[in-house]
Structure formats: C-alpha cells, structure tokens
mmCIF file of C-alpha atoms in Angstrom:
data_model
loop_
_atom_site.group_PDB
_atom_site.id
_atom_site.type_symbol
_atom_site.label_atom_id
_atom_site.label_comp_id
_atom_site.label_asym_id
_atom_site.label_seq_id
_atom_site.Cartn_x
_atom_site.Cartn_y
_atom_site.Cartn_z
ATOM 1 C CA UNK D 1 82.617 16.777 72.545
ATOM 2 C CA UNK D 2 83.618 16.919 68.898
ATOM 3 C CA UNK D 3 83.088 20.294 67.213
ATOM 4 C CA UNK D 4 80.301 18.773 64.826
ATOM 5 C CA UNK D 5 78.203 17.545 67.653
ATOM 6 C CA UNK D 6 78.711 20.778 69.477
ATOM 7 C CA UNK D 7 77.520 22.763 66.489
ATOM 8 C CA UNK D 8 74.544 20.323 66.132
ATOM 9 C CA UNK D 9 73.644 20.877 69.757
ATOM 10 C CA UNK D 10 73.557 24.741 69.261
ATOM 11 C CA UNK D 11 71.295 24.030 66.381
ATOM 12 C CA UNK D 12 68.838 21.561 67.872
ATOM 13 C CA UNK D 13 65.345 22.269 66.668
ATOM 14 C CA UNK D 14 62.129 21.972 68.604
ATOM 15 C CA UNK D 15 58.939 20.441 67.232
ATOM 16 C CA UNK D 16 55.814 18.491 68.123
ATOM 17 C CA UNK D 17 54.665 15.099 67.053
ATOM 18 C CA UNK D 18 50.809 15.161 66.666
ATOM 19 C CA UNK D 19 48.972 11.706 66.062
ATOM 20 C CA UNK D 20 46.679 13.666 67.041
ATOM 21 C CA UNK D 21 44.841 12.245 69.993
ATOM 22 C CA UNK D 22 41.626 13.989 70.205
ATOM 23 C CA UNK D 23 39.577 13.393 73.518
ATOM 24 C CA UNK D 24 37.085 13.089 74.834
ATOM 25 C CA UNK D 25 35.222 10.862 72.279
ATOM 26 C CA UNK D 26 32.137 13.066 72.854
ATOM 27 C CA UNK D 27 34.070 16.152 71.449
ATOM 28 C CA UNK D 28 32.566 17.343 68.064
ATOM 29 C CA UNK D 29 35.011 16.137 65.416
ATOM 30 C CA UNK D 30 34.712 19.579 63.612
ATOM 31 C CA UNK D 31 35.878 21.155 66.850
ATOM 32 C CA UNK D 32 38.562 18.596 67.290
ATOM 33 C CA UNK D 33 40.038 19.064 63.868
ATOM 34 C CA UNK D 34 39.882 23.059 64.124
ATOM 35 C CA UNK D 35 41.505 22.882 67.477
ATOM 36 C CA UNK D 36 44.476 21.075 66.047
ATOM 37 C CA UNK D 37 44.858 23.592 63.279
ATOM 38 C CA UNK D 38 44.644 26.333 65.835
ATOM 39 C CA UNK D 39 47.346 24.597 67.955
ATOM 40 C CA UNK D 40 49.741 24.488 64.951
ATOM 41 C CA UNK D 41 49.203 28.222 64.434
ATOM 42 C CA UNK D 42 50.075 28.700 68.119
ATOM 43 C CA UNK D 43 53.327 26.667 67.577
ATOM 44 C CA UNK D 44 54.156 28.880 64.765
ATOM 45 C CA UNK D 45 53.675 31.927 66.779
ATOM 46 C CA UNK D 46 55.763 30.899 69.673
ATOM 47 C CA UNK D 47 58.787 29.634 67.806
ATOM 48 C CA UNK D 48 58.584 26.030 67.093
ATOM 49 C CA UNK D 49 60.386 24.680 64.144
ATOM 50 C CA UNK D 50 58.317 21.644 63.121
ATOM 51 C CA UNK D 51 55.122 19.712 63.684
ATOM 52 C CA UNK D 52 54.411 16.246 62.212
ATOM 53 C CA UNK D 53 50.804 15.078 61.845
ATOM 54 C CA UNK D 54 49.551 11.382 61.653
ATOM 55 C CA UNK D 55 47.491 9.297 59.455
ATOM 56 C CA UNK D 56 44.832 6.963 61.014
ATOM 57 C CA UNK D 57 41.555 5.452 59.942
ATOM 58 C CA UNK D 58 40.068 3.724 63.123
ATOM 59 C CA UNK D 59 39.704 3.959 66.909
ATOM 60 C CA UNK D 60 37.777 7.200 66.991
ATOM 61 C CA UNK D 61 40.556 9.311 68.602
ATOM 62 C CA UNK D 62 43.240 9.868 66.160
ATOM 63 C CA UNK D 63 40.812 11.424 63.624
ATOM 64 C CA UNK D 64 43.253 12.731 60.839
ATOM 65 C CA UNK D 65 42.818 10.466 57.871
ATOM 66 C CA UNK D 66 44.918 12.565 55.521
ATOM 67 C CA UNK D 67 47.751 14.587 56.928
ATOM 68 C CA UNK D 68 48.306 16.249 53.605
ATOM 69 C CA UNK D 69 44.868 17.839 53.736
ATOM 70 C CA UNK D 70 45.542 19.029 57.234
ATOM 71 C CA UNK D 71 48.873 20.406 56.276
ATOM 72 C CA UNK D 72 47.514 22.225 53.195
ATOM 73 C CA UNK D 73 45.205 23.974 55.647
ATOM 74 C CA UNK D 74 47.700 24.784 58.289
ATOM 75 C CA UNK D 75 50.246 25.998 55.962
ATOM 76 C CA UNK D 76 48.136 28.903 54.904
ATOM 77 C CA UNK D 77 47.697 30.086 58.573
ATOM 78 C CA UNK D 78 51.362 29.791 59.482
ATOM 79 C CA UNK D 79 54.493 31.610 58.347
ATOM 80 C CA UNK D 80 57.631 29.747 59.187
ATOM 81 C CA UNK D 81 56.961 26.465 61.040
ATOM 82 C CA UNK D 82 57.691 23.354 58.740
ATOM 83 C CA UNK D 83 54.902 20.875 58.691
ATOM 84 C CA UNK D 84 55.467 16.947 58.053
ATOM 85 C CA UNK D 85 53.148 13.928 57.512
ATOM 86 C CA UNK D 86 53.873 11.889 60.537
ATOM 87 C CA UNK D 87 53.300 9.591 58.835
ATOM 88 C CA UNK D 88 51.867 8.544 55.574
ATOM 89 C CA UNK D 89 50.997 4.835 56.056
ATOM 90 C CA UNK D 90 52.476 3.701 52.606
ATOM 91 C CA UNK D 91 50.787 0.251 52.489
ATOM 92 C CA UNK D 92 47.483 1.956 52.290
ATOM 93 C CA UNK D 93 48.344 3.809 49.024
ATOM 94 C CA UNK D 94 49.523 3.532 45.573
ATOM 95 C CA UNK D 95 53.200 4.885 45.349
ATOM 96 C CA UNK D 96 52.324 6.889 42.171
ATOM 97 C CA UNK D 97 49.283 8.751 43.843
ATOM 98 C CA UNK D 98 51.387 9.156 47.044
ATOM 99 C CA UNK D 99 54.350 10.780 45.079
ATOM 100 C CA UNK D 100 51.804 12.970 43.178
ATOM 101 C CA UNK D 101 50.393 14.267 46.509
ATOM 102 C CA UNK D 102 53.744 14.922 47.893
ATOM 103 C CA UNK D 103 54.856 17.167 44.898
ATOM 104 C CA UNK D 104 51.426 18.997 44.905
ATOM 105 C CA UNK D 105 51.791 19.711 48.653
ATOM 106 C CA UNK D 106 55.537 20.657 48.195
ATOM 107 C CA UNK D 107 54.380 23.389 45.719
ATOM 108 C CA UNK D 108 51.344 24.543 47.854
ATOM 109 C CA UNK D 109 53.545 24.830 50.955
ATOM 110 C CA UNK D 110 56.526 26.339 49.068
ATOM 111 C CA UNK D 111 59.082 23.958 50.514
ATOM 112 C CA UNK D 112 57.710 24.044 54.089
ATOM 113 C CA UNK D 113 56.242 20.347 53.923
ATOM 114 C CA UNK D 114 58.107 17.253 54.828
ATOM 115 C CA UNK D 115 57.120 13.863 54.408
ATOM 116 C CA UNK D 116 57.375 10.843 56.948
ATOM 117 C CA UNK D 117 56.712 7.361 55.939
ATOM 118 C CA UNK D 118 55.606 4.227 57.951
ATOM 119 C CA UNK D 119 54.141 0.866 57.589
ATOM 120 C CA UNK D 120 50.935 1.661 59.547
ATOM 121 C CA UNK D 121 50.584 1.503 63.320
ATOM 122 C CA UNK D 122 47.011 0.604 64.143
ATOM 123 C CA UNK D 123 46.067 -3.069 63.405
ATOM 124 C CA UNK D 124 42.356 -2.048 62.718
ATOM 125 C CA UNK D 125 43.472 0.135 59.785
ATOM 126 C CA UNK D 126 45.209 -2.629 57.998
ATOM 127 C CA UNK D 127 42.611 -5.101 58.793
ATOM 128 C CA UNK D 128 39.818 -3.072 57.205
ATOM 129 C CA UNK D 129 42.136 -2.551 54.184
ATOM 130 C CA UNK D 130 42.690 -6.382 54.097
ATOM 131 C CA UNK D 131 46.412 -5.932 54.345
ATOM 132 C CA UNK D 132 48.185 -8.940 56.116
ATOM 133 C CA UNK D 133 50.215 -7.513 59.113
ATOM 134 C CA UNK D 134 53.314 -9.341 58.096
ATOM 135 C CA UNK D 135 53.436 -7.566 54.690
ATOM 136 C CA UNK D 136 53.304 -4.057 55.936
ATOM 137 C CA UNK D 137 56.925 -3.517 56.461
ATOM 138 C CA UNK D 138 57.965 -5.012 53.173
ATOM 139 C CA UNK D 139 55.278 -2.944 51.311
ATOM 140 C CA UNK D 140 56.563 0.286 52.870
ATOM 141 C CA UNK D 141 60.133 -0.409 51.876
ATOM 142 C CA UNK D 142 59.097 -1.251 48.368
ATOM 143 C CA UNK D 143 56.764 1.837 48.250
ATOM 144 C CA UNK D 144 59.821 4.125 49.469
ATOM 145 C CA UNK D 145 61.852 2.947 46.704
ATOM 146 C CA UNK D 146 59.427 3.706 44.011
ATOM 147 C CA UNK D 147 58.634 7.079 45.470
ATOM 148 C CA UNK D 148 62.287 8.127 45.633
ATOM 149 C CA UNK D 149 62.788 7.106 41.987
ATOM 150 C CA UNK D 150 59.467 8.949 40.879
ATOM 151 C CA UNK D 151 60.637 12.125 42.609
ATOM 152 C CA UNK D 152 64.061 11.900 40.931
ATOM 153 C CA UNK D 153 62.221 12.007 37.527
ATOM 154 C CA UNK D 154 62.382 8.324 36.617
ATOM 155 C CA UNK D 155 59.749 6.251 34.890
ATOM 156 C CA UNK D 156 58.685 3.174 36.771
ATOM 157 C CA UNK D 157 57.096 -0.016 35.461
ATOM 158 C CA UNK D 158 56.412 -2.445 38.415
ATOM 159 C CA UNK D 159 53.961 -5.288 39.177
ATOM 160 C CA UNK D 160 53.377 -6.444 42.724
ATOM 161 C CA UNK D 161 50.627 -8.274 44.471
ATOM 162 C CA UNK D 162 49.187 -4.963 45.782
ATOM 163 C CA UNK D 163 49.704 -2.438 42.879
ATOM 164 C CA UNK D 164 50.794 -2.135 39.213
ATOM 165 C CA UNK D 165 52.693 0.749 37.714
ATOM 166 C CA UNK D 166 52.959 0.921 33.845
ATOM 167 C CA UNK D 167 55.394 3.599 32.748
ATOM 168 C CA UNK D 168 54.498 5.583 35.617
ATOM 169 C CA UNK D 169 56.074 9.103 35.845
ATOM 170 C CA UNK D 170 55.289 12.373 37.579
ATOM 171 C CA UNK D 171 53.902 15.081 35.336
ATOM 172 C CA UNK D 172 55.006 17.768 38.005
ATOM 173 C CA UNK D 173 58.601 18.149 39.208
ATOM 174 C CA UNK D 174 58.902 18.972 43.051
ATOM 175 C CA UNK D 175 59.183 22.543 44.275
ATOM 176 C CA UNK D 176 62.120 21.680 46.550
ATOM 177 C CA UNK D 177 65.213 20.517 44.709
ATOM 178 C CA UNK D 178 66.231 17.882 44.314
ATOM 179 C CA UNK D 179 63.437 16.747 46.480
ATOM 180 C CA UNK D 180 61.370 17.545 49.664
ATOM 181 C CA UNK D 181 62.631 16.256 52.883
ATOM 182 C CA UNK D 182 61.777 12.512 53.469
ATOM 183 C CA UNK D 183 61.918 10.484 56.592
ATOM 184 C CA UNK D 184 60.902 7.091 57.846
ATOM 185 C CA UNK D 185 59.279 6.273 61.204
ATOM 186 C CA UNK D 186 61.388 4.128 63.423
ATOM 187 C CA UNK D 187 60.126 2.326 66.415
ATOM 188 C CA UNK D 188 62.225 -0.574 67.783
ATOM 189 C CA UNK D 189 63.057 -2.991 64.678
ATOM 190 C CA UNK D 190 65.858 -2.242 62.361
ATOM 191 C CA UNK D 191 63.730 -2.117 59.203
ATOM 192 C CA UNK D 192 63.257 1.563 59.185
ATOM 193 C CA UNK D 193 66.919 2.306 59.747
ATOM 194 C CA UNK D 194 67.763 -0.001 56.734
ATOM 195 C CA UNK D 195 65.134 1.800 54.461
ATOM 196 C CA UNK D 196 66.391 5.378 55.656
ATOM 197 C CA UNK D 197 70.114 4.293 54.945
ATOM 198 C CA UNK D 198 69.383 2.775 51.671
ATOM 199 C CA UNK D 199 67.831 6.307 50.357
ATOM 200 C CA UNK D 200 69.686 8.649 52.541
ATOM 201 C CA UNK D 201 66.354 9.662 54.413
ATOM 202 C CA UNK D 202 65.638 11.115 57.874
ATOM 203 C CA UNK D 203 64.579 8.906 60.823
ATOM 204 C CA UNK D 204 61.520 9.675 62.899
ATOM 205 C CA UNK D 205 62.188 7.720 66.291
ATOM 206 C CA UNK D 206 58.499 7.521 67.577
ATOM 207 C CA UNK D 207 59.196 5.088 70.203
ATOM 208 C CA UNK D 208 62.090 7.016 71.917
ATOM 209 C CA UNK D 209 59.904 7.435 74.954
ATOM 210 C CA UNK D 210 59.649 3.756 75.601
ATOM 211 C CA UNK D 211 62.469 1.580 77.124
ATOM 212 C CA UNK D 212 63.010 -0.642 74.141
ATOM 213 C CA UNK D 213 62.939 2.260 71.832
ATOM 214 C CA UNK D 214 65.438 4.210 73.881
ATOM 215 C CA UNK D 215 67.745 1.375 74.082
ATOM 216 C CA UNK D 216 68.021 1.041 70.250
ATOM 217 C CA UNK D 217 68.503 4.722 69.340
ATOM 218 C CA UNK D 218 72.154 4.389 68.868
ATOM 219 C CA UNK D 219 71.925 0.899 67.237
ATOM 220 C CA UNK D 220 69.303 1.980 64.527
ATOM 221 C CA UNK D 221 71.277 4.930 63.707
ATOM 222 C CA UNK D 222 74.346 2.897 63.165
ATOM 223 C CA UNK D 223 72.476 0.542 60.953
ATOM 224 C CA UNK D 224 71.136 3.371 58.965
ATOM 225 C CA UNK D 225 74.687 4.707 58.571
ATOM 226 C CA UNK D 226 75.990 1.354 57.447
ATOM 227 C CA UNK D 227 73.313 0.975 54.882
ATOM 228 C CA UNK D 228 73.867 4.650 53.712
ATOM 229 C CA UNK D 229 77.605 3.741 53.186
ATOM 230 C CA UNK D 230 76.888 0.849 51.053
ATOM 231 C CA UNK D 231 74.407 2.745 48.765
ATOM 232 C CA UNK D 232 76.685 5.866 48.392
ATOM 233 C CA UNK D 233 74.861 8.113 50.961
ATOM 234 C CA UNK D 234 75.849 9.963 54.166
ATOM 235 C CA UNK D 235 73.367 10.019 57.053
ATOM 236 C CA UNK D 236 72.656 13.566 58.458
ATOM 237 C CA UNK D 237 72.012 13.756 62.133
ATOM 238 C CA UNK D 238 70.010 16.898 61.663
ATOM 239 C CA UNK D 239 67.382 14.532 60.073
ATOM 240 C CA UNK D 240 67.302 12.379 63.226
ATOM 241 C CA UNK D 241 64.270 13.124 65.389
ATOM 242 C CA UNK D 242 63.326 11.840 68.724
ATOM 243 C CA UNK D 243 59.576 11.791 69.940
ATOM 244 C CA UNK D 244 59.177 11.999 73.699
ATOM 245 C CA UNK D 245 56.511 13.497 76.316
ATOM 246 C CA UNK D 246 57.193 16.698 77.934
ATOM 247 C CA UNK D 247 54.936 18.762 80.271
ATOM 248 C CA UNK D 248 56.560 21.570 82.211
ATOM 249 C CA UNK D 249 55.381 23.409 85.399
ATOM 250 C CA UNK D 250 56.864 25.211 88.368
ATOM 251 C CA UNK D 251 57.254 21.922 90.243
ATOM 252 C CA UNK D 252 57.048 18.119 89.394
ATOM 253 C CA UNK D 253 53.977 17.706 91.708
ATOM 254 C CA UNK D 254 52.131 20.611 89.837
ATOM 255 C CA UNK D 255 53.161 19.036 86.497
ATOM 256 C CA UNK D 256 51.779 15.468 87.587
ATOM 257 C CA UNK D 257 48.565 16.999 88.860
ATOM 258 C CA UNK D 258 47.848 18.937 85.789
ATOM 259 C CA UNK D 259 47.928 15.883 83.500
ATOM 260 C CA UNK D 260 46.643 13.252 85.699
ATOM 261 C CA UNK D 261 43.131 13.166 84.674
ATOM 262 C CA UNK D 262 43.811 13.650 81.013
ATOM 263 C CA UNK D 263 46.504 10.853 81.209
ATOM 264 C CA UNK D 264 43.964 8.421 82.676
ATOM 265 C CA UNK D 265 41.384 9.103 79.979
ATOM 266 C CA UNK D 266 43.995 8.732 77.243
ATOM 267 C CA UNK D 267 45.332 5.606 78.864
ATOM 268 C CA UNK D 268 41.957 3.834 78.848
ATOM 269 C CA UNK D 269 41.717 4.572 75.084
ATOM 270 C CA UNK D 270 45.199 3.088 74.398
ATOM 271 C CA UNK D 271 44.428 -0.088 76.219
ATOM 272 C CA UNK D 272 41.038 -0.448 74.152
ATOM 273 C CA UNK D 273 42.976 0.181 70.810
ATOM 274 C CA UNK D 274 46.294 -1.663 71.073
ATOM 275 C CA UNK D 275 47.449 -4.776 72.918
ATOM 276 C CA UNK D 276 49.924 -3.479 75.608
ATOM 277 C CA UNK D 277 48.207 -0.174 75.551
ATOM 278 C CA UNK D 278 50.329 3.031 76.513
ATOM 279 C CA UNK D 279 53.354 0.617 77.398
ATOM 280 C CA UNK D 280 54.044 0.276 73.684
ATOM 281 C CA UNK D 281 55.047 4.105 73.875
ATOM 282 C CA UNK D 282 56.748 3.937 77.143
ATOM 283 C CA UNK D 283 53.897 5.868 78.718
ATOM 284 C CA UNK D 284 52.120 3.258 80.981
ATOM 285 C CA UNK D 285 52.967 5.407 84.014
ATOM 286 C CA UNK D 286 53.496 9.233 84.480
ATOM 287 C CA UNK D 287 56.040 8.380 87.204
ATOM 288 C CA UNK D 288 58.066 5.982 85.069
ATOM 289 C CA UNK D 289 58.532 8.820 82.523
ATOM 290 C CA UNK D 290 60.379 10.740 85.230
ATOM 291 C CA UNK D 291 62.125 7.740 86.577
ATOM 292 C CA UNK D 292 63.654 6.632 83.288
ATOM 293 C CA UNK D 293 64.037 10.043 81.945
ATOM 294 C CA UNK D 294 62.536 9.291 78.644
ATOM 295 C CA UNK D 295 60.721 12.661 78.684
ATOM 296 C CA UNK D 296 59.790 14.722 81.675
ATOM 297 C CA UNK D 297 56.535 15.504 83.423
ATOM 298 C CA UNK D 298 58.122 18.069 85.674
ATOM 299 C CA UNK D 299 60.335 21.143 85.827
ATOM 300 C CA UNK D 300 62.521 22.866 83.321
ATOM 301 C CA UNK D 301 65.526 21.180 85.029
ATOM 302 C CA UNK D 302 63.772 17.688 84.537
ATOM 303 C CA UNK D 303 63.284 18.430 80.809
ATOM 304 C CA UNK D 304 66.903 19.596 80.178
ATOM 305 C CA UNK D 305 68.325 16.492 82.057
ATOM 306 C CA UNK D 306 66.026 14.343 79.828
ATOM 307 C CA UNK D 307 67.583 16.091 76.708
ATOM 308 C CA UNK D 308 70.989 15.385 77.969
ATOM 309 C CA UNK D 309 70.234 11.658 78.352
ATOM 310 C CA UNK D 310 68.875 11.529 74.845
ATOM 311 C CA UNK D 311 71.819 13.311 73.452
ATOM 312 C CA UNK D 312 74.265 11.036 75.035
ATOM 313 C CA UNK D 313 72.571 8.004 74.038
ATOM 314 C CA UNK D 314 71.821 8.765 70.422
ATOM 315 C CA UNK D 315 75.191 10.477 69.756
ATOM 316 C CA UNK D 316 73.364 13.805 68.772
ATOM 317 C CA UNK D 317 70.109 14.382 66.833
ATOM 318 C CA UNK D 318 68.549 17.255 65.048
ATOM 319 C CA UNK D 319 65.031 17.808 66.441
ATOM 320 C CA UNK D 320 63.170 16.893 69.753
ATOM 321 C CA UNK D 321 59.679 16.401 68.969
ATOM 322 C CA UNK D 322 57.220 16.813 72.141
ATOM 323 C CA UNK D 323 54.650 13.866 71.988
ATOM 324 C CA UNK D 324 51.436 15.801 71.843
ATOM 325 C CA UNK D 325 48.892 14.194 74.264
ATOM 326 C CA UNK D 326 46.127 16.690 75.305
ATOM 327 C CA UNK D 327 46.521 15.369 78.811
ATOM 328 C CA UNK D 328 46.175 18.850 80.258
ATOM 329 C CA UNK D 329 43.654 21.540 79.429
ATOM 330 C CA UNK D 330 44.384 24.009 76.459
ATOM 331 C CA UNK D 331 45.623 26.928 78.537
ATOM 332 C CA UNK D 332 47.808 24.692 80.676
ATOM 333 C CA UNK D 333 49.224 22.906 77.648
ATOM 334 C CA UNK D 334 50.132 26.065 75.893
ATOM 335 C CA UNK D 335 51.980 27.539 78.979
ATOM 336 C CA UNK D 336 53.956 24.374 78.952
ATOM 337 C CA UNK D 337 54.759 24.380 75.371
ATOM 338 C CA UNK D 338 55.866 28.271 75.740
ATOM 339 C CA UNK D 339 58.121 27.222 78.661
ATOM 340 C CA UNK D 340 59.684 24.437 76.819
ATOM 341 C CA UNK D 341 60.735 26.562 73.915
ATOM 342 C CA UNK D 342 61.481 29.779 75.850
ATOM 343 C CA UNK D 343 63.381 27.946 78.662
ATOM 344 C CA UNK D 344 64.277 24.550 78.155
ATOM 345 C CA UNK D 345 65.655 24.558 74.718
ATOM 346 C CA UNK D 346 68.025 27.715 75.407
ATOM 347 C CA UNK D 347 69.175 25.992 78.682
ATOM 348 C CA UNK D 348 70.115 22.723 76.608
ATOM 349 C CA UNK D 349 71.443 24.361 73.377
ATOM 350 C CA UNK D 350 73.393 27.139 75.293
ATOM 351 C CA UNK D 351 71.708 29.890 73.274
ATOM 352 C CA UNK D 352 71.106 31.940 76.419
ATOM 353 C CA UNK D 353 74.616 31.567 77.445
ATOM 354 C CA UNK D 354 76.094 34.701 76.137
ATOM 355 C CA UNK D 355 73.380 36.629 78.092
ATOM 356 C CA UNK D 356 74.442 34.913 81.320
ATOM 357 C CA UNK D 357 78.218 35.584 80.509
ATOM 358 C CA UNK D 358 77.630 39.189 79.906
ATOM 359 C CA UNK D 359 75.690 39.580 83.043
ATOM 360 C CA UNK D 360 78.368 37.887 85.122
ATOM 361 C CA UNK D 361 81.126 39.908 83.524
ATOM 362 C CA UNK D 362 79.248 43.269 84.175
ATOM 363 C CA UNK D 363 78.558 42.253 87.732
ATOM 364 C CA UNK D 364 82.149 41.256 88.608
ATOM 365 C CA UNK D 365 83.311 44.580 87.328
ATOM 366 C CA UNK D 366 80.516 46.734 88.453
ATOM 367 C CA UNK D 367 82.469 48.822 91.141
ATOM 368 C CA UNK D 368 85.370 49.495 88.709
ATOM 369 C CA UNK D 369 82.976 50.407 85.863
ATOM 370 C CA UNK D 370 80.814 52.625 87.899
ATOM 371 C CA UNK D 371 83.976 54.473 89.214
ATOM 372 C CA UNK D 372 85.145 54.985 85.635
ATOM 373 C CA UNK D 373 81.671 56.329 84.729
ATOM 374 C CA UNK D 374 81.654 58.793 87.728
ATOM 375 C CA UNK D 375 85.051 59.958 86.861
ATOM 376 C CA UNK D 376 84.166 60.547 83.277
ATOM 377 C CA UNK D 377 81.082 62.350 84.349
ATOM 378 C CA UNK D 378 83.174 64.570 86.769
ATOM 379 C CA UNK D 379 85.656 65.311 84.065
ATOM 380 C CA UNK D 380 82.921 66.352 81.591
ATOM 381 C CA UNK D 381 81.582 68.885 84.007
ATOM 382 C CA UNK D 382 85.018 70.268 84.781
ATOM 383 C CA UNK D 383 85.974 70.440 81.185
ATOM 384 C CA UNK D 384 82.843 72.355 80.534
ATOM 385 C CA UNK D 385 83.521 75.116 83.113
ATOM 386 C CA UNK D 386 87.152 75.240 82.070
ATOM 387 C CA UNK D 387 86.240 76.034 78.631
ATOM 388 C CA UNK D 388 83.647 78.636 79.789
ATOM 389 C CA UNK D 389 86.190 80.589 81.869
ATOM 390 C CA UNK D 390 88.050 82.492 79.180
ATOM 391 C CA UNK D 391 84.691 83.553 77.637
ATOM 392 C CA UNK D 392 83.475 85.047 80.726
ATOM 393 C CA UNK D 393 86.706 86.869 81.540
ATOM 394 C CA UNK D 394 86.952 88.269 78.055
ATOM 395 C CA UNK D 395 83.480 89.695 78.593
ATOM 396 C CA UNK D 396 84.499 91.463 81.806
ATOM 397 C CA UNK D 397 82.967 89.121 84.182
ATOM 398 C CA UNK D 398 84.989 87.944 87.110
ATOM 399 C CA UNK D 399 86.324 84.419 86.924
ATOM 400 C CA UNK D 400 84.854 81.883 89.422
ATOM 401 C CA UNK D 401 86.077 78.389 90.309
ATOM 402 C CA UNK D 402 84.603 75.450 88.748
ATOM 403 C CA UNK D 403 82.398 73.471 91.193
ATOM 404 C CA UNK D 404 83.887 70.125 92.362
ATOM 405 C CA UNK D 405 82.104 66.872 91.221
#
C-alpha cells in the first residue's frame, strides 16, 4: 500500500450520519429532538470525530427542519466533535441567506461546524415548495457556485428563474479561513462528483450501503478528481466520507435480534415515503447488509471486514459514518457505538498495534527478563551486605556471611 494511503488509514475518522429517523411516530417531537441532542453529546464523550444532521420537511419521521439550529444547540453541549449539515437542501433556499447562516454558525461553533450540500432527497419536500424534480440537481450546482464565491468575499449579481441577487455580498467573513469545510452529498449519479471537483469540496457518499452506490464509489471519486484538475484544485481523500449501517454485538445472531423489531418499523416508514423504500439505501434486508458487506449487523470482525472492503473499493477515504437508524433501543445502541469506536476502529486503523506488539515482545522474553530481574535483586542484596561488613567490623562486631539470594 502506498505510504500516503497507509497514513490515511491510520488517521481514519469515525462519525455518524443522522437523518435523523425518529420513531415511533407516536413519540413526542420534543422528546425526539432532545434525544438526538443527547445522542450527539454521548458521541462527543466516547470519542467520535463527526456527526452530520439532515434537513427534511415532510414524512413525520425525519423531523429536523434546520440542521443549523440543531448544531447551534449541540455545539454548546459538546467540546470536540465536529458537526455538519447533512445536508442543506440548496434548492429550498436563497444562496445568500444560506451563506449568511453558514458564516454565523461557523463563528458560533468556532470552526467545529461543517456544511454538506444536497439537492433534496424527499420528493414531498420539493413538491410542497413547487420545485420541479428535474431542476433540483441543476439548482444545487448553481447555488454551490454562488455560495463559494460569497464565502470568498466576492460580490455576486445573478438572476435566475428561482432567485435574484443584486450586488449580494456577505457582511461577515467566516471564522474558519479561508472558509469552513464544505461537502456535497453523492449518491449514484456523477453530478455531485462534478460539483465537488469543480470547487475542491468534500464528498458525502450517502448511498455507499447500497449496491449501486457501492459500485460507483471509485468512479465518482475519479470524476471529482478529473473535474478538480480542470479547475485548478486537488481532491483530498480526507474529505471523502462513506455512510453505511453498523450494529455491533458479541455474535451476529445477537446483533440481528437486537435490531429486528426496530428495522421492521423503520422499513414500513421507508416504503410509505419513497418508492423503492429501504432498497434505495441498500437496506431492504438485514441479512443482505452482511452478505454484501456494505456495513455490518454483527460482530467486531464483521465490521472490520466491511471497512476493508470499502477501503479497497474506494481507494481510501477519510471518515466512516455510521448510518444512524434507531433500530435498537437506546442502551443497546450506545453499547454498539462504544464498541465501534473502542474496538472496530483500532482494529482497522492499527492504532492498537503497538500495544499488541509490546505484549508479544514481553511474553516471548518473559523467562529471560524475569531471570535478569531476579539476578539484579540478588546482586542488590549482596551489595548491601557487602557494604555493611566493614562498618560492623570497625565497630567491633564479628563479621557474618551475607545471606544467599
């Protein structure tokens, strides 16, 4: 493996992608929102590096309408975890007001905020806003261009069929220089890779758990690299993030049992909301997740093997994002997340390797090292009595032999 990829693997980050799916529908929305904030605080405490929070406006389960508002609250209860919008659906917003919100949150979070962009996933959201489905990707690309220019301090005048900007400029510069981290959500089509490459942004591969999404991981990154080269940028693999489902237990059967009921409830919602349902995310069967290795509902070893497959397919990436599903109860979910960051990540990145090497080295030399220690102890005792003999003799005491051992 090239040295650069080896170093990237050692520095792989762990994170969570939170739509968030809040079930059951009978759950108080107040409780559901507070639960998600509590969960981010937990992630910060146990050592996760990132959490990304989505924007949705219909369906009743993905209840965060403004990821920026959510992050503004969560950042005050955390200390190190970075928080990202996963994603801002750009066709729903004027680019100037979006850029203004980015800058404000960048200051409030003191650089811990990240900003993911997308075209909007739920058809009902776009329909309620009167946005033609076939215009969403184009509007996203257009908005990214404007936002990048505004963050760079440019003044933008632009008239389109969905917004007008007349000498628009930001009255605040960003906290993070030259700008906060920006990323584009990538599913299957090459459009996100083209946008990311054009501006040198990160990629959020939200469909990496699906067969089609998995198959184009390397292709879409290559498209981004080609676009970046054309526009004077270099793509950084640390900004490539893959989203996949993981639930870890002692055995695969235990893991499947723990999530079965919650998965069935979630699956019914997905079929109600999207044509194709959970298959769009590659989650139409728990067993299929394990069979295809696009995530793991199983053991630590299953999860490590899945990370190896993703690494080999993509050519290396910067962060693995666990697809938060709420399939298991809260206590079981938190145990799984702890296990992932405590055992799966060290096994894959090799961070626990020096501990194992030190243990093996010590074990293989135990007899020799113990003999040396015993010899040193005996010598110390003998040296003590040898030094004491002249003192006793000078004081008129009879000399005695030093005890052996």
